[in-house]
PDB file of C-alpha atoms in Angstrom:
ATOM      1  CA  UNK N   1      13.513   0.503   5.409  1.00 89.00           C
ATOM      2  CA  UNK N   2      13.517   4.033   6.752  1.00 93.00           C
ATOM      3  CA  UNK N   3      11.465   4.558   9.889  1.00 95.00           C
ATOM      4  CA  UNK N   4      11.045   0.844  10.671  1.00 97.00           C
ATOM      5  CA  UNK N   5      10.784   1.457  14.424  1.00 97.00           C
ATOM      6  CA  UNK N   6       8.087   4.088  13.908  1.00 97.00           C
ATOM      7  CA  UNK N   7       6.221   1.763  11.513  1.00 97.00           C
ATOM      8  CA  UNK N   8       6.386  -1.030  14.083  1.00 97.00           C
ATOM      9  CA  UNK N   9       5.066   1.219  16.847  1.00 97.00           C
ATOM     10  CA  UNK N  10       2.191   2.554  14.727  1.00 97.00           C
ATOM     11  CA  UNK N  11       1.112  -0.915  13.583  1.00 96.00           C
ATOM     12  CA  UNK N  12       1.247  -2.213  17.162  1.00 95.00           C
ATOM     13  CA  UNK N  13      -0.898   0.669  18.394  1.00 94.00           C
ATOM     14  CA  UNK N  14      -3.445   0.148  15.609  1.00 94.00           C
ATOM     15  CA  UNK N  15      -3.860  -3.612  15.979  1.00 94.00           C
ATOM     16  CA  UNK N  16      -3.921  -3.496  19.776  1.00 92.00           C
ATOM     17  CA  UNK N  17      -6.737  -0.950  19.919  1.00 89.00           C
ATOM     18  CA  UNK N  18      -9.975  -2.077  21.539  1.00 84.00           C
ATOM     19  CA  UNK N  19     -12.032  -1.614  18.373  1.00 80.00           C
ATOM     20  CA  UNK N  20      -9.528  -3.213  15.977  1.00 83.00           C
ATOM     21  CA  UNK N  21     -11.265  -5.533  13.542  1.00 80.00           C
ATOM     22  CA  UNK N  22      -8.775  -6.494  10.863  1.00 84.00           C
ATOM     23  CA  UNK N  23      -6.694  -9.401   9.682  1.00 89.00           C
ATOM     24  CA  UNK N  24      -3.350  -7.703   9.403  1.00 93.00           C
ATOM     25  CA  UNK N  25       0.039  -9.281   9.946  1.00 90.00           C
ATOM     26  CA  UNK N  26       0.688 -12.139   7.532  1.00 94.00           C
ATOM     27  CA  UNK N  27       4.286 -11.668   6.434  1.00 96.00           C
ATOM     28  CA  UNK N  28       5.557 -12.748   3.051  1.00 96.00           C
ATOM     29  CA  UNK N  29       9.216 -13.131   2.180  1.00 94.00           C
ATOM     30  CA  UNK N  30       8.945 -15.114  -1.062  1.00 96.00           C
ATOM     31  CA  UNK N  31       9.638 -12.370  -3.573  1.00 95.00           C
ATOM     32  CA  UNK N  32       8.510 -14.553  -6.485  1.00 95.00           C
ATOM     33  CA  UNK N  33       5.051 -14.713  -4.905  1.00 96.00           C
ATOM     34  CA  UNK N  34       5.048 -11.012  -4.057  1.00 97.00           C
ATOM     35  CA  UNK N  35       6.023 -10.064  -7.600  1.00 97.00           C
ATOM     36  CA  UNK N  36       3.740 -12.538  -9.371  1.00 96.00           C
ATOM     37  CA  UNK N  37       1.496  -9.701 -10.601  1.00 95.00           C
ATOM     38  CA  UNK N  38       4.386  -7.560 -11.872  1.00 96.00           C
ATOM     39  CA  UNK N  39       5.623  -7.729 -15.464  1.00 95.00           C
ATOM     40  CA  UNK N  40       9.020  -9.447 -15.588  1.00 95.00           C
ATOM     41  CA  UNK N  41      10.748  -6.377 -17.088  1.00 94.00           C
ATOM     42  CA  UNK N  42       9.422  -4.198 -14.228  1.00 94.00           C
ATOM     43  CA  UNK N  43      10.448  -6.472 -11.339  1.00 95.00           C
ATOM     44  CA  UNK N  44      13.986  -5.123 -10.926  1.00 92.00           C
ATOM     45  CA  UNK N  45      12.631  -1.682 -10.072  1.00 94.00           C
ATOM     46  CA  UNK N  46      10.117  -2.599  -7.353  1.00 96.00           C
ATOM     47  CA  UNK N  47      11.054  -0.495  -4.303  1.00 97.00           C
ATOM     48  CA  UNK N  48      13.142  -2.461  -1.818  1.00 97.00           C
ATOM     49  CA  UNK N  49      11.555  -0.732   1.176  1.00 97.00           C
ATOM     50  CA  UNK N  50       8.171  -2.042   0.023  1.00 98.00           C
ATOM     51  CA  UNK N  51       9.508  -5.602  -0.198  1.00 98.00           C
ATOM     52  CA  UNK N  52      11.152  -5.221   3.216  1.00 97.00           C
ATOM     53  CA  UNK N  53       7.850  -3.960   4.637  1.00 98.00           C
ATOM     54  CA  UNK N  54       5.978  -7.062   3.456  1.00 98.00           C
ATOM     55  CA  UNK N  55       8.705  -9.318   4.859  1.00 97.00           C
ATOM     56  CA  UNK N  56       8.873  -7.626   8.243  1.00 97.00           C
ATOM     57  CA  UNK N  57       5.394  -6.218   8.843  1.00 97.00           C
ATOM     58  CA  UNK N  58       3.140  -8.103   6.456  1.00 96.00           C
ATOM     59  CA  UNK N  59      -0.085  -7.424   4.644  1.00 97.00           C
ATOM     60  CA  UNK N  60      -3.824  -7.496   5.238  1.00 96.00           C
ATOM     61  CA  UNK N  61      -6.476  -5.168   6.566  1.00 94.00           C
ATOM     62  CA  UNK N  62      -5.253  -2.689   9.147  1.00 92.00           C
ATOM     63  CA  UNK N  63      -8.528  -0.787   9.115  1.00 89.00           C
ATOM     64  CA  UNK N  64     -11.230   0.032   6.604  1.00 86.00           C
ATOM     65  CA  UNK N  65      -8.980   2.990   5.839  1.00 90.00           C
ATOM     66  CA  UNK N  66      -6.072   0.797   4.680  1.00 95.00           C
ATOM     67  CA  UNK N  67      -5.697  -2.670   3.220  1.00 96.00           C
ATOM     68  CA  UNK N  68      -2.264  -3.758   2.007  1.00 97.00           C
ATOM     69  CA  UNK N  69      -2.106  -6.391  -0.728  1.00 97.00           C
ATOM     70  CA  UNK N  70       0.309  -9.346  -0.620  1.00 97.00           C
ATOM     71  CA  UNK N  71       1.943  -7.950  -3.750  1.00 97.00           C
ATOM     72  CA  UNK N  72       1.439  -5.355  -6.478  1.00 98.00           C
ATOM     73  CA  UNK N  73      -1.230  -6.100  -9.068  1.00 96.00           C
ATOM     74  CA  UNK N  74      -1.660  -4.422 -12.458  1.00 96.00           C
ATOM     75  CA  UNK N  75      -4.437  -1.847 -12.316  1.00 94.00           C
ATOM     76  CA  UNK N  76      -6.094  -3.485 -15.338  1.00 92.00           C
ATOM     77  CA  UNK N  77      -6.465  -6.721 -13.353  1.00 94.00           C
ATOM     78  CA  UNK N  78      -8.011  -4.924 -10.374  1.00 91.00           C
ATOM     79  CA  UNK N  79     -10.339  -2.841 -12.554  1.00 87.00           C
ATOM     80  CA  UNK N  80     -11.224  -5.673 -14.905  1.00 87.00           C
ATOM     81  CA  UNK N  81     -10.357  -3.603 -17.952  1.00 87.00           C
ATOM     82  CA  UNK N  82      -7.424  -1.763 -19.469  1.00 86.00           C
ATOM     83  CA  UNK N  83      -7.332   1.966 -18.760  1.00 85.00           C
ATOM     84  CA  UNK N  84      -4.646   3.617 -20.853  1.00 86.00           C
ATOM     85  CA  UNK N  85      -3.811   6.291 -18.263  1.00 86.00           C
ATOM     86  CA  UNK N  86      -3.153   3.590 -15.652  1.00 90.00           C
ATOM     87  CA  UNK N  87      -1.438   0.940 -17.782  1.00 91.00           C
ATOM     88  CA  UNK N  88       1.875   1.302 -15.920  1.00 94.00           C
ATOM     89  CA  UNK N  89       0.301   1.265 -12.472  1.00 95.00           C
ATOM     90  CA  UNK N  90       0.552  -1.547  -9.930  1.00 97.00           C
ATOM     91  CA  UNK N  91      -1.997  -1.435  -7.099  1.00 97.00           C
ATOM     92  CA  UNK N  92      -0.520  -2.437  -3.743  1.00 98.00           C
ATOM     93  CA  UNK N  93      -3.066  -1.059  -1.264  1.00 97.00           C
ATOM     94  CA  UNK N  94      -6.505   0.449  -0.998  1.00 96.00           C
ATOM     95  CA  UNK N  95      -9.268   1.693   1.246  1.00 93.00           C
ATOM     96  CA  UNK N  96     -12.750   0.482   2.029  1.00 89.00           C
ATOM     97  CA  UNK N  97     -14.102   3.433   0.071  1.00 88.00           C
ATOM     98  CA  UNK N  98     -12.552   2.207  -3.188  1.00 89.00           C
ATOM     99  CA  UNK N  99      -9.448   4.387  -3.371  1.00 93.00           C
ATOM    100  CA  UNK N 100      -6.359   2.576  -4.634  1.00 95.00           C
ATOM    101  CA  UNK N 101      -2.700   3.234  -3.912  1.00 97.00           C
ATOM    102  CA  UNK N 102      -0.415   2.190  -6.725  1.00 97.00           C
ATOM    103  CA  UNK N 103       3.155   2.296  -7.882  1.00 97.00           C
ATOM    104  CA  UNK N 104       3.637   4.155 -11.165  1.00 96.00           C
ATOM    105  CA  UNK N 105       6.251   2.060 -12.957  1.00 96.00           C
ATOM    106  CA  UNK N 106       6.608   4.728 -15.658  1.00 95.00           C
ATOM    107  CA  UNK N 107       7.433   7.429 -13.092  1.00 94.00           C
ATOM    108  CA  UNK N 108      10.279   5.902 -11.016  1.00 95.00           C
ATOM    109  CA  UNK N 109       7.804   3.812  -8.997  1.00 96.00           C
ATOM    110  CA  UNK N 110       6.354   6.873  -7.314  1.00 96.00           C
ATOM    111  CA  UNK N 111       3.200   6.263  -5.316  1.00 97.00           C
ATOM    112  CA  UNK N 112      -0.094   7.515  -6.655  1.00 96.00           C
ATOM    113  CA  UNK N 113      -3.642   7.631  -5.379  1.00 95.00           C
ATOM    114  CA  UNK N 114      -6.318   6.472  -7.806  1.00 93.00           C
ATOM    115  CA  UNK N 115      -9.874   7.422  -6.926  1.00 88.00           C
ATOM    116  CA  UNK N 116     -12.341   5.656  -9.246  1.00 78.00           C
ATOM    117  CA  UNK N 117     -14.754   8.553  -8.791  1.00 77.00           C
ATOM    118  CA  UNK N 118     -12.226  10.995 -10.253  1.00 76.00           C
ATOM    119  CA  UNK N 119     -10.141  10.927 -13.400  1.00 74.00           C
ATOM    120  CA  UNK N 120      -6.398  10.809 -13.028  1.00 74.00           C
ATOM    121  CA  UNK N 121      -3.882   9.765 -10.433  1.00 85.00           C
ATOM    122  CA  UNK N 122      -2.324  12.086  -7.885  1.00 87.00           C
ATOM    123  CA  UNK N 123       1.295  11.525  -6.846  1.00 90.00           C
ATOM    124  CA  UNK N 124       1.433  11.114  -3.067  1.00 91.00           C
ATOM    125  CA  UNK N 125       5.040  10.181  -2.452  1.00 93.00           C
ATOM    126  CA  UNK N 126       8.311   9.392  -4.142  1.00 92.00           C
ATOM    127  CA  UNK N 127       9.165   6.566  -1.733  1.00 94.00           C
ATOM    128  CA  UNK N 128       7.276   3.811   0.029  1.00 97.00           C
ATOM    129  CA  UNK N 129       8.690   4.417   3.528  1.00 97.00           C
ATOM    130  CA  UNK N 130       7.385   7.995   3.647  1.00 96.00           C
ATOM    131  CA  UNK N 131       4.050   6.911   2.205  1.00 97.00           C
ATOM    132  CA  UNK N 132       3.444   4.086   4.683  1.00 98.00           C
ATOM    133  CA  UNK N 133       4.375   6.199   7.707  1.00 97.00           C
ATOM    134  CA  UNK N 134       1.951   8.882   6.569  1.00 97.00           C
ATOM    135  CA  UNK N 135      -0.828   6.342   6.003  1.00 96.00           C
ATOM    136  CA  UNK N 136      -0.246   4.599   9.336  1.00 97.00           C
ATOM    137  CA  UNK N 137      -0.416   7.931  11.165  1.00 97.00           C
ATOM    138  CA  UNK N 138      -3.739   8.647   9.450  1.00 95.00           C
ATOM    139  CA  UNK N 139      -5.131   5.212  10.329  1.00 94.00           C
ATOM    140  CA  UNK N 140      -4.008   5.617  13.941  1.00 94.00           C
ATOM    141  CA  UNK N 141      -5.838   8.949  13.989  1.00 93.00           C
ATOM    142  CA  UNK N 142      -9.055   7.228  12.843  1.00 91.00           C
ATOM    143  CA  UNK N 143      -8.598   4.461  15.428  1.00 90.00           C
ATOM    144  CA  UNK N 144      -7.982   6.985  18.218  1.00 90.00           C
ATOM    145  CA  UNK N 145     -11.009   9.024  17.152  1.00 91.00           C
ATOM    146  CA  UNK N 146     -13.283   5.952  17.202  1.00 87.00           C
ATOM    147  CA  UNK N 147     -11.975   4.996  20.654  1.00 86.00           C
ATOM    148  CA  UNK N 148     -12.995   8.420  21.976  1.00 88.00           C
ATOM    149  CA  UNK N 149     -16.552   8.151  20.619  1.00 84.00           C
TER     150      UNK N 149
END
């Protein structure tokens, strides 16, 4: 995965902060388990850097600003109903405020943000590595800010 050293450093800084209160770090290498919520015909296209991330860095709550699931889950399962606009979306992370991050299987597995308060999904990134580095930097910013308060 691109930027693995930077990802490692950011995660270490977040979970070693004085006010850290999460359960992050359970790694999962069994790809059958990871992909249990993904339609069989979609499994071949799941981004490899995402799978590598779960194997090397894990899943769980890094902060209320970012929770990473143990594998992608169809949006309809998370929402409890089918939403036509999101039928090809697999949620893999979210925030404490209810925002979801999902892979759009119909759009080359790009990463979208789904805010239940708004209609539609905004594309955030074309690849997982860039997305996770950006999110980890944001979480570290929140952690640093809280430490200064």
